[in-house]
Short mmCIF file of C-alpha atoms and ligand atoms in Angstrom, two decimals:
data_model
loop_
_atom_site.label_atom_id
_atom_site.label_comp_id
_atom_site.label_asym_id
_atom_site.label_seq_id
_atom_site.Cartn_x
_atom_site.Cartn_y
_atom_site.Cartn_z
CA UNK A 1 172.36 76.71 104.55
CA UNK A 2 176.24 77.44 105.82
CA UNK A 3 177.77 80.43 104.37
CA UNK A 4 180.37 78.06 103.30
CA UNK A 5 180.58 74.76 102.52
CA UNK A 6 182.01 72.96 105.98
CA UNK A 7 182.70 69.60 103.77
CA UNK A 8 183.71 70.03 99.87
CA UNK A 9 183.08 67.01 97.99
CA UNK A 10 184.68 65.45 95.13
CA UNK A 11 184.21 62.55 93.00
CA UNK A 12 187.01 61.24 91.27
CA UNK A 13 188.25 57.79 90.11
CA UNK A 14 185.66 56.19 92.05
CA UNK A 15 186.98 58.13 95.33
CA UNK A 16 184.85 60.28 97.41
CA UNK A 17 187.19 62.99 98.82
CA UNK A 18 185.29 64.73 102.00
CA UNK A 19 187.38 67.73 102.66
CA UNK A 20 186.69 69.31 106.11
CA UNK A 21 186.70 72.98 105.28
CA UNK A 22 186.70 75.15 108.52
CA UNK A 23 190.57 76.24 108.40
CA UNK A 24 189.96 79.38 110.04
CA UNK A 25 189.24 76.74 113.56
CA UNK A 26 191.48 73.77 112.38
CA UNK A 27 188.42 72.55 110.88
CA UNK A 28 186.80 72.40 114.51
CA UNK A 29 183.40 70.62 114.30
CA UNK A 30 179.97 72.28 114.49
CA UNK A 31 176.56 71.65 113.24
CA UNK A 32 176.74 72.15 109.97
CA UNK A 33 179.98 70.44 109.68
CA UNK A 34 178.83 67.65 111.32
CA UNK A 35 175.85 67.52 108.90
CA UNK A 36 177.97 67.69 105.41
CA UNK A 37 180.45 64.84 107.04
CA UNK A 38 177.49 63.00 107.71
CA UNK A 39 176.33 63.75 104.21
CA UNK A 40 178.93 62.45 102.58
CA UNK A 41 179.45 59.15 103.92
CA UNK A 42 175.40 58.40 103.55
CA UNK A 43 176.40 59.55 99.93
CA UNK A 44 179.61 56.95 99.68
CA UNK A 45 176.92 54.46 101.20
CA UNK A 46 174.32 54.72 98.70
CA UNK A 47 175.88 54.93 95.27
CA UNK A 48 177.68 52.51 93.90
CA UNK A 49 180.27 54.50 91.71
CA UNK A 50 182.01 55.45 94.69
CA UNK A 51 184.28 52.34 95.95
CA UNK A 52 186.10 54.55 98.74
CA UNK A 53 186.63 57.52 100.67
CA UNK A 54 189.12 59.79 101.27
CA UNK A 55 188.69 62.24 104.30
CA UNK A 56 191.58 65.21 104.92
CA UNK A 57 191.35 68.48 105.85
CA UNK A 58 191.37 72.30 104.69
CA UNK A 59 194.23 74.34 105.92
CA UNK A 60 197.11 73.57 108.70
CA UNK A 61 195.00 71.34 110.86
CA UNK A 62 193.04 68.06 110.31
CA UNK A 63 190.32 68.65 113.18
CA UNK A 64 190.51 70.11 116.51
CA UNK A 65 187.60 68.25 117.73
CA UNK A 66 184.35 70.10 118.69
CA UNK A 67 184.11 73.85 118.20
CA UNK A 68 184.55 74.83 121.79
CA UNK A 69 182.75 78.06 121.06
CA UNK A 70 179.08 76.31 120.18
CA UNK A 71 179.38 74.37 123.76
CA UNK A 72 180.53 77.17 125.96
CA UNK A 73 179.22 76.71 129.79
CA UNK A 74 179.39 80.08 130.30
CA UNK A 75 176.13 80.28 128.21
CA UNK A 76 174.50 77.59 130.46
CA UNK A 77 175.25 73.94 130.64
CA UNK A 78 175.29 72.15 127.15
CA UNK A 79 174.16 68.59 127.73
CA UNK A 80 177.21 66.84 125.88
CA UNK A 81 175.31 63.15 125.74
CA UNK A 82 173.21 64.55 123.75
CA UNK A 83 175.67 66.41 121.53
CA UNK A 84 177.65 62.88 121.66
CA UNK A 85 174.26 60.59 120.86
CA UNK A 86 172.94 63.43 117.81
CA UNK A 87 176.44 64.03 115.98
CA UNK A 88 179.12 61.81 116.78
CA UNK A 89 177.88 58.55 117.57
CA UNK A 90 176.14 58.51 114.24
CA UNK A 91 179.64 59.78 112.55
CA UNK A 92 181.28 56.96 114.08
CA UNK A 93 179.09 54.18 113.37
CA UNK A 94 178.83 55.11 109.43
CA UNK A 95 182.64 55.05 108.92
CA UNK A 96 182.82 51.47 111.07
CA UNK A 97 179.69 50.48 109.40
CA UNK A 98 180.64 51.49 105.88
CA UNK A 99 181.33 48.48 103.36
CA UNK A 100 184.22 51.04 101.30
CA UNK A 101 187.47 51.40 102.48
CA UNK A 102 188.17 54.75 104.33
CA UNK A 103 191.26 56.54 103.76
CA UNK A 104 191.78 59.28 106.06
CA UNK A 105 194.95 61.78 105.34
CA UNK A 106 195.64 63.78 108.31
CA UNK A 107 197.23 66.75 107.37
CA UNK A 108 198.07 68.63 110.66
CA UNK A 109 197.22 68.92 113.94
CA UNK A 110 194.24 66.20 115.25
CA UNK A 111 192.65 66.92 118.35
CA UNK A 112 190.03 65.43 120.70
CA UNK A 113 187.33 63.86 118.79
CA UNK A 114 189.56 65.02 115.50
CA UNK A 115 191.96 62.00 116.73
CA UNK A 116 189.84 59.21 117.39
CA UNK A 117 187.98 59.74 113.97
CA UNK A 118 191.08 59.62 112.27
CA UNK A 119 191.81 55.81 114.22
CA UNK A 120 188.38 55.51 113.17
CA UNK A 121 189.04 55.04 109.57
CA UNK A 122 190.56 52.12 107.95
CA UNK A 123 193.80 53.10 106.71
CA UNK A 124 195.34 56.83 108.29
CA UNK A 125 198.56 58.38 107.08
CA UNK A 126 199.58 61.54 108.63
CA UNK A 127 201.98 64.49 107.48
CA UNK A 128 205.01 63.95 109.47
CA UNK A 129 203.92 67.80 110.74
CA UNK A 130 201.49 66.16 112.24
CA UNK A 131 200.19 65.62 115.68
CA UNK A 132 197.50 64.07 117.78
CA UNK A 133 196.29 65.15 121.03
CA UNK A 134 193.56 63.41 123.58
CA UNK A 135 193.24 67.10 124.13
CA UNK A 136 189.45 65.88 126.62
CA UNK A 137 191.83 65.95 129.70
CA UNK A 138 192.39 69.95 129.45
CA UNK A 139 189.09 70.41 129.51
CA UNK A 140 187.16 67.91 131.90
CA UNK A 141 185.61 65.41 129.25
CA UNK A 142 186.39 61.45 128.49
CA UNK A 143 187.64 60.76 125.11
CA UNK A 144 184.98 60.52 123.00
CA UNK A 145 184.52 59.39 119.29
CA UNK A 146 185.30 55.69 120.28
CA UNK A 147 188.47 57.08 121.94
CA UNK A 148 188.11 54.65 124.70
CA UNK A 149 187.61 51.72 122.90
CA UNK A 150 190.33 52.34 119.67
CA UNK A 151 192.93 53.59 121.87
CA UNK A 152 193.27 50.10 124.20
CA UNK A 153 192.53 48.00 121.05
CA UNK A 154 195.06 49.38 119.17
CA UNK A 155 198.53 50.65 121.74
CA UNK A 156 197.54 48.61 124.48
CA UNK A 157 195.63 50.09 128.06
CA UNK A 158 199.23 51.64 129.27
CA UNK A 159 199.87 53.91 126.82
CA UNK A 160 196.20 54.75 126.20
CA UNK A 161 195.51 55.75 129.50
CA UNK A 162 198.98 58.02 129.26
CA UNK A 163 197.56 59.73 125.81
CA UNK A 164 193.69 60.34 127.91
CA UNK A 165 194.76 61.36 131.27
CA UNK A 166 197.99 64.01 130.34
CA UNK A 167 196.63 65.12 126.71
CA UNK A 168 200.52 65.08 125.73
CA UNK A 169 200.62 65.85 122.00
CA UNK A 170 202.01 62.04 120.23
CA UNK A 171 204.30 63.08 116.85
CA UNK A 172 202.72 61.33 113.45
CA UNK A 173 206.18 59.17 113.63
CA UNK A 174 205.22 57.83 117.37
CA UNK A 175 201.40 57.23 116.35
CA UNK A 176 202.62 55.03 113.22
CA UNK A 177 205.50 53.41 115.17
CA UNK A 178 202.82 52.01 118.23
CA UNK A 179 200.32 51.00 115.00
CA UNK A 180 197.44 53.83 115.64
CA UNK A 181 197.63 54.89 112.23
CA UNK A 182 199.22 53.02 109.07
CA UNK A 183 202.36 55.29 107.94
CA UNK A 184 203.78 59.04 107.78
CA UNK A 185 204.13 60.71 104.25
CA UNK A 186 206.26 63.96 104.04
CA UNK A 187 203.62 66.45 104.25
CA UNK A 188 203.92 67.51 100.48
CA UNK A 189 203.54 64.19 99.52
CA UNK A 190 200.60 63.33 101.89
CA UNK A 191 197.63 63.88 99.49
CA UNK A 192 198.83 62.45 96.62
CA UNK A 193 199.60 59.35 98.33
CA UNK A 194 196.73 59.13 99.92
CA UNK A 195 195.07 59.80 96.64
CA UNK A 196 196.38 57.04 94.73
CA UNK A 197 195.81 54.59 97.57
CA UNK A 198 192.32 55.50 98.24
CA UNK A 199 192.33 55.06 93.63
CA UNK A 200 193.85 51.54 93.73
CA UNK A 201 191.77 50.66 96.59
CA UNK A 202 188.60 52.23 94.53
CA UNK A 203 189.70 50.05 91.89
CA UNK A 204 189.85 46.53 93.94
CA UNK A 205 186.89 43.82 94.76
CA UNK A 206 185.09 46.34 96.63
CA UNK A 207 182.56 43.42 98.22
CA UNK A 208 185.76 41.73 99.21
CA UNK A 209 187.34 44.46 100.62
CA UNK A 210 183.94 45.45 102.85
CA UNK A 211 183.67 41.97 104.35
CA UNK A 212 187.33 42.08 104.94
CA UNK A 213 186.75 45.26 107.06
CA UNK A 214 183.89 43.76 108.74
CA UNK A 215 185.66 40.94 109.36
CA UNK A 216 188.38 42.36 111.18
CA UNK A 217 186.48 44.52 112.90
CA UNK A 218 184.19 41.79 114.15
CA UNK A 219 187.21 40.29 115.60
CA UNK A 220 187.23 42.73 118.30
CA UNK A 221 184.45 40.73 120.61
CA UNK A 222 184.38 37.60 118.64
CA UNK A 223 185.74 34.48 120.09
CA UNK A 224 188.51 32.33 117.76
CA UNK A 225 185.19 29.53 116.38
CA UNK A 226 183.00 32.50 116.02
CA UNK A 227 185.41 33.91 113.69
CA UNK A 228 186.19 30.91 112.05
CA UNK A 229 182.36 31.02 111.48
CA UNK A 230 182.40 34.08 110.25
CA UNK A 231 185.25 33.80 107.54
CA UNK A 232 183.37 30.84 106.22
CA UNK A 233 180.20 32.51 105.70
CA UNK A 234 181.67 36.08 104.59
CA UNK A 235 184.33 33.08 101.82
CA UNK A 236 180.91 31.98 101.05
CA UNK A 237 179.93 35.52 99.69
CA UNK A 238 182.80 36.74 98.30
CA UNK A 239 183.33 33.30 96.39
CA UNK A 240 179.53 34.26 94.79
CA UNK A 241 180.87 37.49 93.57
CA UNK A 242 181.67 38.89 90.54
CA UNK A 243 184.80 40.34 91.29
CA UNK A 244 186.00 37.00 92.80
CA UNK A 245 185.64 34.99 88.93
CA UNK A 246 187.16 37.95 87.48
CA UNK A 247 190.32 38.19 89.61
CA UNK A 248 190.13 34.49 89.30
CA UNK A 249 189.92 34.62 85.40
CA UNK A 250 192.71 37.23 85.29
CA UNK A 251 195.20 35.43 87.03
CA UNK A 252 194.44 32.08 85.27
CA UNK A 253 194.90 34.40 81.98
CA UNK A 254 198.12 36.47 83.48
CA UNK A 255 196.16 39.13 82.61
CA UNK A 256 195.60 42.39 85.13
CA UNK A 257 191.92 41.89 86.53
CA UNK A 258 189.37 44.67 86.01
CA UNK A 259 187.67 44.61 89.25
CA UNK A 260 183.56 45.81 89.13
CA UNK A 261 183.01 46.19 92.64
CA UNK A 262 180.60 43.41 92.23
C1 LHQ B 1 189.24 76.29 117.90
C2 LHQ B 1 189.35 74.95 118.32
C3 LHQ B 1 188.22 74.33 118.88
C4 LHQ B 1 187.06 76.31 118.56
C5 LHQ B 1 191.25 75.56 117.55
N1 LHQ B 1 187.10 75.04 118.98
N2 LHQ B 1 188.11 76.95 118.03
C6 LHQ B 1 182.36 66.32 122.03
C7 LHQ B 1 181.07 66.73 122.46
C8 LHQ B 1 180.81 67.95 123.00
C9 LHQ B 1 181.61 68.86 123.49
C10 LHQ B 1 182.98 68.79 123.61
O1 LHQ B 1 183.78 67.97 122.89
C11 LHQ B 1 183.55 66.86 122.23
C12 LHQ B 1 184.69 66.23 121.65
C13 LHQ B 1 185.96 66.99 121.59
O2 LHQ B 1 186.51 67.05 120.52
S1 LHQ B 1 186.60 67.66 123.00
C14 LHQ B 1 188.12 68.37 122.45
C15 LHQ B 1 187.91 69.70 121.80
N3 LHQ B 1 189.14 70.18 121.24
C16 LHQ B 1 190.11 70.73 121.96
O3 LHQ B 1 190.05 70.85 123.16
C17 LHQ B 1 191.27 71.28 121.18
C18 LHQ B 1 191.32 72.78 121.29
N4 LHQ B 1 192.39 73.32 120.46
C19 LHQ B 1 193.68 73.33 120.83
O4 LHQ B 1 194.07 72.85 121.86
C20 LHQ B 1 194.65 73.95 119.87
O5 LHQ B 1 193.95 74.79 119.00
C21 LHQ B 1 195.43 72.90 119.05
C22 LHQ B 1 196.41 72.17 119.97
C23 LHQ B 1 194.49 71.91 118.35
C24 LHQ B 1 196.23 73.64 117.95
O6 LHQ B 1 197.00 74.66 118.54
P1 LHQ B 1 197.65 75.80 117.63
O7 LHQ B 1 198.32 75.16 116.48
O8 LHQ B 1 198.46 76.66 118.54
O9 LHQ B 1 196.42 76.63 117.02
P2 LHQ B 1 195.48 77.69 117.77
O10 LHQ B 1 195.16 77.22 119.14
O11 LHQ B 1 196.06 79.07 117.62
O12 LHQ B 1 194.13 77.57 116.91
C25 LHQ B 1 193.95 78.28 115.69
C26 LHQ B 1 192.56 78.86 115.70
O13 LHQ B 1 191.61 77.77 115.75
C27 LHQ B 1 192.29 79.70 116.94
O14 LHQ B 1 191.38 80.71 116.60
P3 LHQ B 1 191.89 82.26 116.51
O15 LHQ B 1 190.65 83.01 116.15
O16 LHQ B 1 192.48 82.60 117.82
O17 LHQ B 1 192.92 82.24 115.39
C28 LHQ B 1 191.60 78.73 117.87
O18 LHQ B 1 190.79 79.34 118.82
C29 LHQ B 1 190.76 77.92 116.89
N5 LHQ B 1 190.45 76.62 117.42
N6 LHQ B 1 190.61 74.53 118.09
N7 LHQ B 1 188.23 73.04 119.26
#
C-alpha cells in the first residue's frame, strides 16, 4: 500500500470525484497513482449509483505527466512500450470506453500525458491559471496518451504538430478558443463549476448520455451511412429506456423529469 493515497475518492450526488493527490510532483504519475486512477474509473464502471466522474487535481498542478524520476535512463533503459501498454493505454481506453460522462477540471499546469488525458475526457474546463504543455519534445518521446490522435481530431494537423514538435506551453484561454477543451472558469470558481456540471449531468438519462458519447466518438472512423446506422440502432435503445418515457412523461406533464439512469 502507498503511504498516501495517490487518488482520493469521493462519492457525492451521484458524482465520483477522483482527486489526483501527488502535489508535492504536480501530481506526476507513478505506479501507484496509476493504479488508484485506474481504480476509480473500474469503480464508476461497475456501480450504478455513480452517473459521472469528476477528475481534478491536488495542489497547483493538474498532472505533469509521468514521474520522470521512476523512468530515469541513467538507471538503465526503461522500456516505455511497456510502461505505455501496462498503465496508460488501459487509462485511456476506460475513460473513452466509459458509458458516464467525464468531467475533468484542470486546475493548473497539464503536462505530457497530464494533457492528452485531460482532451481525453468528455467535457474539460481549465482554471484560466492554467496551462498545457506537449512537454514529450524536451525530452525525446512522441505524445502519448492518445496525444496523436486527439490533438489532429480536435485543432486540426497544423497546430498539432506546432503543440508536439516545440512543447510551447498553450494558455487555458487558447486551448478553449481552438475547441481542445470546453471553457475556462476563474480558478476560484473552477471546482464548483465543475461540480455542479458533473451533478446535473449525474442527474440526466445516463443510458442516453453514454450512447451519445459513443456515438460521437464512433464518428471519428465511421463513414456518414455507418453513422446513420448507428444513430438508428443506439434511437432504438434509448427509445427502450426508462429514462426516455420519463423525460417523455415529464414534458407531456410540464413537470421537471426525475431521470433514473435507466
Ligand atoms: C516532477 C515532474 C515529473 C517528476 C514536475 N516527474 N517530478 C509515458 C511513459 C513513460 C515515460 C515517459 O513519459 C510518458 C508520458 C509523459 O507524460 S512524458 C512527459 C513527462 N512530463 C514532463 O516532461 C513535464 C516535466 N515537468 C515540467 O516540465 C515542469 O515541472 C512543469 C512545466 C510541468 C511545471 O513547471 P513549474 O511550475 O516550474 O514546477 P516545477 O518544475 O518546479 O515542479 C514542481 C515540482 O514537481 C518539482 O519538484 P521539486 O522537488 O524540485 O520541488 C519537480 O521536479 C516536480 N515535477 N513534473 N513529470
Amino acid at each position: 500500500m502507498p503511504a498516501i493515497d495517490t487518488v482520493l475518492e469521493d462519492v457525492s450526488h451521484g458524482v465520483l470525484r477522483l482527486t489526483l493527490n501527488r502535489p508535492d510532483k504536480l501530481n506526476a504519475f507513478n505506479e501507484d497513482m496509476h493504479l488508484a486512477l485506474r481504480a476509480g474509473f473500474e469503480r464508476a464502471r461497475d456501480e450504478a449509483e455513480i452517473r459521472a466522474v469528476l477528475l481534478t487535481g491536488s495542489g497547483r498542478g493538474f498532472c505533469a505527466g509521468q514521474d520522470l524520476g521512476d523512468r530515469d535512463p541513467r538507471n538503465g533503459t526503461p522500456d516505455l512500450g511497456h510502461t505505455i501498454e501496462t498503465y496508460y493505454n488501459p487509462l485511456l481506453r476506460l475513460i473513452r470506453m466509459l458509458e458516464k460522462p467525464v468531467v475533468c477540471a484542470v486546475n493548473g499546469v497539464a503536462a505530457g500525458a497530464g494533457a492528452n488525458i485531460a482532451f481525453a475526457c468528455d467535457i474539460t474546463l481549465a482554471a484560466r491559471s492554467s496551462r498545457f504543455i506537449q512537454a514529450f519534445a524536451k525530452i525525446g518521446l512522441v505524445p502519448d496518451s492518445g496525444g496523436t490522435w486527439s490533438l489532429p481530431r480536435l485543432i486540426g494537423e497544423a497546430r498539432a504538430k506546432a503543440l508536439a514538435l516545440t512543447a510551447e506551453p498553450l494558455s487555458a484561454e487558447k486551448a478553449a478558443d481552438w475547441g481542445l477543451i470546453w471553457k475556462v472558469v476563474d480558478d476560484q470558481q473552477l471546482l464548483d463549476e465543475a461540480t455542479k456540471l458533473a451533478q446535473q449531468l449525474a442527474s440526466g438519462p445516463t443510458k442516453g448520455l453514454g450512447l451519445t458519447k459513443r456515438a460521437i466518438q464512433a464518428a471519428a472512423t465511421n463513414s456518414l451511412d455507418q453513422q446513420l446506422d448507428l444513430e438508428r440502432d443506439f434511437q432504438r435503445e434509448a427509445g427502450h429506456s426508462a429514462d426516455y418515457a420519463e423525460g417523455v412523461s415529464a414534458f407531456l406533464e410540464k413537470r421537471t423529469p426525475e431521470f433514473k439512469g435507466q
